[in-house]
C-alpha atoms as an extended CHARMM CRD file, in Angstrom:
* protein
*
       182  EXT
         1         1  LEU       CA            -21.3320000000       63.2360000000       24.0930000000  PROA      1               0.0000000000
         2         2  ASP       CA            -20.3930000000       60.7350000000       26.7380000000  PROA      2               0.0000000000
         3         3  MET       CA            -16.7630000000       59.6650000000       27.1070000000  PROA      3               0.0000000000
         4         4  GLU       CA            -17.1970000000       56.2250000000       25.4850000000  PROA      4               0.0000000000
         5         5  HSD       CA            -19.0280000000       57.6900000000       22.4710000000  PROA      5               0.0000000000
         6         6  GLN       CA            -16.4370000000       60.4830000000       22.1420000000  PROA      6               0.0000000000
         7         7  ALA       CA            -13.5760000000       57.9510000000       22.1410000000  PROA      7               0.0000000000
         8         8  GLU       CA            -15.3870000000       55.8810000000       19.5110000000  PROA      8               0.0000000000
         9         9  VAL       CA            -15.9050000000       58.9240000000       17.2640000000  PROA      9               0.0000000000
        10        10  THR       CA            -12.3060000000       60.1470000000       17.5130000000  PROA      10              0.0000000000
        11        11  LYS       CA            -10.5820000000       56.8190000000       16.9150000000  PROA      11              0.0000000000
        12        12  LYS       CA             -8.5930000000       56.3660000000       13.7250000000  PROA      12              0.0000000000
        13        13  PRO       CA            -10.6950000000       55.5520000000       10.6270000000  PROA      13              0.0000000000
        14        14  SER       CA            -10.5870000000       51.9370000000        9.4270000000  PROA      14              0.0000000000
        15        15  GLY       CA            -10.0840000000       50.6580000000        5.8830000000  PROA      15              0.0000000000
        16        16  GLY       CA            -13.8590000000       50.7020000000        5.4370000000  PROA      16              0.0000000000
        17        17  TRP       CA            -13.8250000000       54.4300000000        6.1160000000  PROA      17              0.0000000000
        18        18  LYS       CA            -11.3140000000       54.9150000000        3.3110000000  PROA      18              0.0000000000
        19        19  VAL       CA            -13.6890000000       53.1750000000        0.8990000000  PROA      19              0.0000000000
        20        20  TRP       CA            -16.5790000000       55.2520000000        2.2930000000  PROA      20              0.0000000000
        21        21  ARG       CA            -14.5720000000       58.4320000000        1.6690000000  PROA      21              0.0000000000
        22        22  ILE       CA            -13.8830000000       57.3870000000       -1.9370000000  PROA      22              0.0000000000
        23        23  ILE       CA            -17.5630000000       56.5460000000       -2.4660000000  PROA      23              0.0000000000
        24        24  ASN       CA            -18.5820000000       59.9590000000       -1.1640000000  PROA      24              0.0000000000
        25        25  LEU       CA            -15.9570000000       61.6660000000       -3.3070000000  PROA      25              0.0000000000
        26        26  LEU       CA            -17.2800000000       59.9250000000       -6.4380000000  PROA      26              0.0000000000
        27        27  LEU       CA            -20.8990000000       60.5930000000       -5.5190000000  PROA      27              0.0000000000
        28        28  GLY       CA            -20.0630000000       64.2150000000       -4.7230000000  PROA      28              0.0000000000
        29        29  VAL       CA            -18.5110000000       64.6050000000       -8.1800000000  PROA      29              0.0000000000
        30        30  PHE       CA            -21.5160000000       62.8660000000       -9.7670000000  PROA      30              0.0000000000
        31        31  PHE       CA            -23.9930000000       65.0910000000       -7.9020000000  PROA      31              0.0000000000
        32        32  MET       CA            -22.0340000000       68.2340000000       -8.8260000000  PROA      32              0.0000000000
        33        33  LEU       CA            -21.9160000000       67.2190000000      -12.5010000000  PROA      33              0.0000000000
        34        34  ALA       CA            -25.6390000000       66.4530000000      -12.3970000000  PROA      34              0.0000000000
        35        35  ALA       CA            -26.2820000000       69.9150000000      -10.9310000000  PROA      35              0.0000000000
        36        36  LEU       CA            -24.2050000000       71.5380000000      -13.6840000000  PROA      36              0.0000000000
        37        37  VAL       CA            -25.9670000000       69.5420000000      -16.4210000000  PROA      37              0.0000000000
        38        38  ASN       CA            -29.2540000000       70.9630000000      -15.1500000000  PROA      38              0.0000000000
        39        39  LEU       CA            -28.1170000000       74.5620000000      -15.6650000000  PROA      39              0.0000000000
        40        40  ASN       CA            -29.8480000000       74.6940000000      -19.0510000000  PROA      40              0.0000000000
        41        41  ASP       CA            -32.9410000000       72.7700000000      -17.9120000000  PROA      41              0.0000000000
        42        42  SER       CA            -36.3120000000       74.5030000000      -17.7200000000  PROA      42              0.0000000000
        43        43  ASP       CA            -36.6850000000       73.5120000000      -14.0550000000  PROA      43              0.0000000000
        44        44  TRP       CA            -33.0690000000       74.1480000000      -13.0490000000  PROA      44              0.0000000000
        45        45  TYR       CA            -34.2790000000       75.8890000000       -9.8740000000  PROA      45              0.0000000000
        46        46  LEU       CA            -35.4370000000       72.4800000000       -8.5760000000  PROA      46              0.0000000000
        47        47  TRP       CA            -32.6190000000       70.2200000000       -9.7090000000  PROA      47              0.0000000000
        48        48  MET       CA            -29.5670000000       72.3810000000       -9.0520000000  PROA      48              0.0000000000
        49        49  PRO       CA            -30.3890000000       72.6130000000       -5.3180000000  PROA      49              0.0000000000
        50        50  VAL       CA            -31.3620000000       68.9170000000       -5.1170000000  PROA      50              0.0000000000
        51        51  TYR       CA            -28.0350000000       67.8200000000       -6.5900000000  PROA      51              0.0000000000
        52        52  GLY       CA            -26.0450000000       70.6930000000       -5.0640000000  PROA      52              0.0000000000
        53        53  VAL       CA            -27.1850000000       69.8920000000       -1.5160000000  PROA      53              0.0000000000
        54        54  SER       CA            -26.3910000000       66.2200000000       -2.1290000000  PROA      54              0.0000000000
        55        55  ALA       CA            -22.8790000000       67.1440000000       -3.3060000000  PROA      55              0.0000000000
        56        56  ALA       CA            -22.4210000000       69.4460000000       -0.3150000000  PROA      56              0.0000000000
        57        57  LEU       CA            -23.4770000000       66.6610000000        2.0610000000  PROA      57              0.0000000000
        58        58  CYS       CA            -20.7980000000       64.3740000000        0.5860000000  PROA      58              0.0000000000
        59        59  LEU       CA            -18.0190000000       66.8720000000        1.3250000000  PROA      59              0.0000000000
        60        60  PRO       CA            -17.8710000000       66.4500000000        5.1360000000  PROA      60              0.0000000000
        61        61  LEU       CA            -17.7850000000       62.6640000000        4.7130000000  PROA      61              0.0000000000
        62        62  VAL       CA            -14.8290000000       62.9630000000        2.3470000000  PROA      62              0.0000000000
        63        63  LEU       CA            -12.9060000000       65.3580000000        4.5790000000  PROA      63              0.0000000000
        64        64  LYS       CA            -13.6790000000       63.7160000000        7.9150000000  PROA      64              0.0000000000
        65        65  PRO       CA            -16.0400000000       60.7020000000        8.0130000000  PROA      65              0.0000000000
        66        66  GLN       CA            -16.5090000000       61.1240000000       11.7640000000  PROA      66              0.0000000000
        67        67  TRP       CA            -18.7430000000       64.1220000000       11.0150000000  PROA      67              0.0000000000
        68        68  SER       CA            -21.4510000000       61.6190000000       10.1210000000  PROA      68              0.0000000000
        69        69  VAL       CA            -22.3680000000       61.4820000000       13.8100000000  PROA      69              0.0000000000
        70        70  SER       CA            -22.8350000000       65.2540000000       14.0150000000  PROA      70              0.0000000000
        71        71  LYS       CA            -26.3700000000       66.3920000000       14.8980000000  PROA      71              0.0000000000
        72        72  VAL       CA            -26.2530000000       69.1680000000       12.3000000000  PROA      72              0.0000000000
        73        73  TRP       CA            -25.1810000000       66.8400000000        9.4770000000  PROA      73              0.0000000000
        74        74  ASN       CA            -27.7440000000       64.2040000000       10.4860000000  PROA      74              0.0000000000
        75        75  THR       CA            -30.5250000000       66.8030000000       10.6390000000  PROA      75              0.0000000000
        76        76  VAL       CA            -29.7130000000       68.2590000000        7.2190000000  PROA      76              0.0000000000
        77        77  VAL       CA            -29.4510000000       64.7720000000        5.6660000000  PROA      77              0.0000000000
        78        78  THR       CA            -32.7840000000       63.7440000000        7.2120000000  PROA      78              0.0000000000
        79        79  ILE       CA            -34.5220000000       66.8660000000        5.8830000000  PROA      79              0.0000000000
        80        80  HSD       CA            -32.9700000000       66.3990000000        2.4250000000  PROA      80              0.0000000000
        81        81  PHE       CA            -33.9290000000       62.6940000000        2.4010000000  PROA      81              0.0000000000
        82        82  THR       CA            -37.5250000000       63.5050000000        3.3790000000  PROA      82              0.0000000000
        83        83  MET       CA            -37.8940000000       66.2220000000        0.7400000000  PROA      83              0.0000000000
        84        84  CYS       CA            -36.4030000000       64.0100000000       -1.9990000000  PROA      84              0.0000000000
        85        85  LEU       CA            -38.6500000000       61.1240000000       -0.9650000000  PROA      85              0.0000000000
        86        86  ALA       CA            -41.7300000000       63.3610000000       -1.1180000000  PROA      86              0.0000000000
        87        87  TYR       CA            -40.7090000000       64.7080000000       -4.5220000000  PROA      87              0.0000000000
        88        88  ALA       CA            -40.0350000000       61.1540000000       -5.7580000000  PROA      88              0.0000000000
        89        89  VAL       CA            -43.6700000000       60.2700000000       -5.0600000000  PROA      89              0.0000000000
        90        90  TYR       CA            -44.7060000000       63.2400000000       -7.2130000000  PROA      90              0.0000000000
        91        91  GLN       CA            -42.1830000000       62.2140000000       -9.9040000000  PROA      91              0.0000000000
        92        92  VAL       CA            -43.7670000000       58.7420000000      -10.0820000000  PROA      92              0.0000000000
        93        93  VAL       CA            -47.0910000000       60.3870000000      -10.9510000000  PROA      93              0.0000000000
        94        94  LEU       CA            -45.4070000000       62.5530000000      -13.6070000000  PROA      94              0.0000000000
        95        95  LEU       CA            -43.5920000000       59.5380000000      -15.0390000000  PROA      95              0.0000000000
        96        96  PHE       CA            -46.7970000000       57.5130000000      -15.3670000000  PROA      96              0.0000000000
        97        97  GLU       CA            -48.4300000000       60.4620000000      -17.1300000000  PROA      97              0.0000000000
        98        98  ALA       CA            -45.4430000000       60.7690000000      -19.4890000000  PROA      98              0.0000000000
        99        99  ILE       CA            -45.4040000000       57.1130000000      -20.5410000000  PROA      99              0.0000000000
       100       100  LYS       CA            -49.2410000000       56.9600000000      -20.7030000000  PROA      100             0.0000000000
       101       101  GLY       CA            -49.4320000000       53.3250000000      -19.6420000000  PROA      101             0.0000000000
       102       102  GLU       CA            -47.2670000000       52.1220000000      -22.5450000000  PROA      102             0.0000000000
       103       103  LEU       CA            -44.3700000000       49.7580000000      -22.0640000000  PROA      103             0.0000000000
       104       104  LYS       CA            -41.4170000000       52.1210000000      -22.5500000000  PROA      104             0.0000000000
       105       105  ASN       CA            -37.9440000000       52.6020000000      -21.1690000000  PROA      105             0.0000000000
       106       106  PRO       CA            -38.5780000000       55.1930000000      -18.4290000000  PROA      106             0.0000000000
       107       107  LEU       CA            -35.0850000000       56.6220000000      -18.9530000000  PROA      107             0.0000000000
       108       108  GLU       CA            -36.1940000000       57.8590000000      -22.3870000000  PROA      108             0.0000000000
       109       109  GLN       CA            -38.4380000000       60.3610000000      -20.6140000000  PROA      109             0.0000000000
       110       110  GLU       CA            -37.0390000000       63.3410000000      -18.7300000000  PROA      110             0.0000000000
       111       111  GLU       CA            -39.2600000000       62.4140000000      -15.7870000000  PROA      111             0.0000000000
       112       112  GLY       CA            -37.7100000000       58.9380000000      -15.7410000000  PROA      112             0.0000000000
       113       113  ARG       CA            -34.1720000000       60.3020000000      -15.6780000000  PROA      113             0.0000000000
       114       114  GLU       CA            -35.1620000000       62.7400000000      -12.9300000000  PROA      114             0.0000000000
       115       115  MET       CA            -36.7040000000       59.8560000000      -10.9820000000  PROA      115             0.0000000000
       116       116  GLY       CA            -33.4730000000       57.8840000000      -11.4190000000  PROA      116             0.0000000000
       117       117  GLY       CA            -31.4910000000       60.7830000000       -9.9590000000  PROA      117             0.0000000000
       118       118  LEU       CA            -33.8560000000       61.0150000000       -7.0110000000  PROA      118             0.0000000000
       119       119  LEU       CA            -33.5560000000       57.2740000000       -6.3750000000  PROA      119             0.0000000000
       120       120  ILE       CA            -29.7610000000       57.5530000000       -6.2950000000  PROA      120             0.0000000000
       121       121  ILE       CA            -29.9990000000       60.4370000000       -3.8010000000  PROA      121             0.0000000000
       122       122  ILE       CA            -32.5760000000       58.5980000000       -1.6780000000  PROA      122             0.0000000000
       123       123  ALA       CA            -30.4590000000       55.4230000000       -1.6320000000  PROA      123             0.0000000000
       124       124  TRP       CA            -27.2920000000       57.3370000000       -0.7090000000  PROA      124             0.0000000000
       125       125  THR       CA            -28.9360000000       59.4950000000        1.9850000000  PROA      125             0.0000000000
       126       126  SER       CA            -30.7000000000       56.5080000000        3.5230000000  PROA      126             0.0000000000
       127       127  ILE       CA            -27.4500000000       54.5160000000        3.6880000000  PROA      127             0.0000000000
       128       128  ALA       CA            -25.4530000000       57.5080000000        4.9480000000  PROA      128             0.0000000000
       129       129  ARG       CA            -28.0070000000       58.5540000000        7.5550000000  PROA      129             0.0000000000
       130       130  PHE       CA            -29.8560000000       55.4540000000        8.7060000000  PROA      130             0.0000000000
       131       131  THR       CA            -27.1190000000       52.8050000000        8.7350000000  PROA      131             0.0000000000
       132       132  THR       CA            -23.7280000000       52.6010000000       10.3780000000  PROA      132             0.0000000000
       133       133  VAL       CA            -21.7980000000       52.5800000000        7.0870000000  PROA      133             0.0000000000
       134       134  GLY       CA            -18.9660000000       55.0670000000        7.5130000000  PROA      134             0.0000000000
       135       135  ARG       CA            -19.6260000000       55.3860000000       11.2340000000  PROA      135             0.0000000000
       136       136  PRO       CA            -17.8440000000       53.7960000000       14.1680000000  PROA      136             0.0000000000
       137       137  VAL       CA            -19.2230000000       50.2410000000       14.4940000000  PROA      137             0.0000000000
       138       138  HSD       CA            -18.6980000000       47.2250000000       16.6480000000  PROA      138             0.0000000000
       139       139  ALA       CA            -17.3400000000       43.9620000000       15.2250000000  PROA      139             0.0000000000
       140       140  SER       CA            -20.7750000000       42.2650000000       15.4240000000  PROA      140             0.0000000000
       141       141  ASN       CA            -22.0770000000       44.4950000000       12.6290000000  PROA      141             0.0000000000
       142       142  LYS       CA            -19.1360000000       43.8600000000       10.3100000000  PROA      142             0.0000000000
       143       143  GLN       CA            -20.8220000000       41.4280000000        7.8610000000  PROA      143             0.0000000000
       144       144  MET       CA            -23.8820000000       43.6250000000        7.4460000000  PROA      144             0.0000000000
       145       145  MET       CA            -21.6930000000       46.6910000000        6.9930000000  PROA      145             0.0000000000
       146       146  ASN       CA            -19.6300000000       44.9140000000        4.3330000000  PROA      146             0.0000000000
       147       147  ALA       CA            -22.8330000000       44.0320000000        2.4570000000  PROA      147             0.0000000000
       148       148  LEU       CA            -24.0900000000       47.6210000000        2.6800000000  PROA      148             0.0000000000
       149       149  LEU       CA            -20.6960000000       48.8810000000        1.5690000000  PROA      149             0.0000000000
       150       150  LEU       CA            -20.8560000000       46.6190000000       -1.4950000000  PROA      150             0.0000000000
       151       151  ILE       CA            -24.3660000000       47.8790000000       -2.2990000000  PROA      151             0.0000000000
       152       152  THR       CA            -23.1730000000       51.4670000000       -1.9340000000  PROA      152             0.0000000000
       153       153  VAL       CA            -20.1840000000       50.8770000000       -4.2190000000  PROA      153             0.0000000000
       154       154  THR       CA            -22.5390000000       49.3990000000       -6.8070000000  PROA      154             0.0000000000
       155       155  LEU       CA            -24.9520000000       52.3330000000       -6.4940000000  PROA      155             0.0000000000
       156       156  THR       CA            -22.0080000000       54.6840000000       -6.9720000000  PROA      156             0.0000000000
       157       157  PHE       CA            -20.6910000000       53.1530000000      -10.1610000000  PROA      157             0.0000000000
       158       158  ILE       CA            -23.9270000000       52.2820000000      -12.0090000000  PROA      158             0.0000000000
       159       159  PRO       CA            -25.0140000000       55.8970000000      -12.6760000000  PROA      159             0.0000000000
       160       160  LEU       CA            -21.4800000000       56.9540000000      -13.5680000000  PROA      160             0.0000000000
       161       161  LEU       CA            -21.1760000000       54.0400000000      -15.9820000000  PROA      161             0.0000000000
       162       162  THR       CA            -24.5600000000       54.5800000000      -17.6390000000  PROA      162             0.0000000000
       163       163  TRP       CA            -23.9170000000       58.3010000000      -17.9570000000  PROA      163             0.0000000000
       164       164  SER       CA            -20.4520000000       57.7720000000      -19.4250000000  PROA      164             0.0000000000
       165       165  LEU       CA            -21.8510000000       55.4250000000      -22.0910000000  PROA      165             0.0000000000
       166       166  CYS       CA            -23.5450000000       58.4700000000      -23.6490000000  PROA      166             0.0000000000
       167       167  TYR       CA            -20.0800000000       59.8180000000      -24.5300000000  PROA      167             0.0000000000
       168       168  VAL       CA            -18.8560000000       56.6830000000      -26.3430000000  PROA      168             0.0000000000
       169       169  GLY       CA            -18.8790000000       57.2120000000      -30.1040000000  PROA      169             0.0000000000
       170       170  ASP       CA            -22.4250000000       57.6320000000      -31.3800000000  PROA      170             0.0000000000
       171       171  TRP       CA            -24.0100000000       55.6220000000      -28.5730000000  PROA      171             0.0000000000
       172       172  HSD       CA            -25.9020000000       58.7290000000      -27.4500000000  PROA      172             0.0000000000
       173       173  THR       CA            -28.0910000000       58.3050000000      -30.5550000000  PROA      173             0.0000000000
       174       174  ARG       CA            -28.8940000000       54.6750000000      -29.7070000000  PROA      174             0.0000000000
       175       175  LEU       CA            -29.2910000000       54.7130000000      -25.9200000000  PROA      175             0.0000000000
       176       176  GLY       CA            -32.6340000000       55.9660000000      -24.6510000000  PROA      176             0.0000000000
       177       177  HSD       CA            -31.3210000000       57.5060000000      -21.4560000000  PROA      177             0.0000000000
       178       178  CYS       CA            -28.9910000000       59.7770000000      -23.4760000000  PROA      178             0.0000000000
       179       179  LYS       CA            -31.7980000000       61.5020000000      -25.3890000000  PROA      179             0.0000000000
       180       180  GLY       CA            -31.8730000000       65.2240000000      -24.7610000000  PROA      180             0.0000000000
       181       181  MET       CA            -28.3490000000       65.3390000000      -23.3310000000  PROA      181             0.0000000000
       182       182  PHE       CA            -26.7160000000       66.7450000000      -26.4570000000  PROA      182             0.0000000000
């Protein structure tokens, strides 16, 4: 690392980094819970590592956001992103086979819920790896980074909210995405 880049990486985290840490903490918890939910799934050997690696990749960003510029972290995130993206293409095929061309809520199908999980991982890894959110930035990028931060906050809370609705009263019997959870 050159001296200017090293100074930029070691400077004190801004308020945006605090939000980024909280986002990664929440996503890490979500990914870990998703991995644990898949313990009893027939294809647990696929989904536990997918969610487990995602949770593990959140940890360095919670502990020290500056690690996001590390070559090792960036390489692992890029590999994980690529593998999830490739599997998402396959999941689209499975989802279309499952709904058989009918107009259905895709979250009622296991393949649809799996695809939703992959989309969350792909969105998070692409923001974490390919943008400057949570990384040292210059003032000129501030508006774009604020917009991406807002998108990331939204992507963090939507799955947690929809998942938590399954635990409200008897809603799990009425909401399609809750089928098969209990």
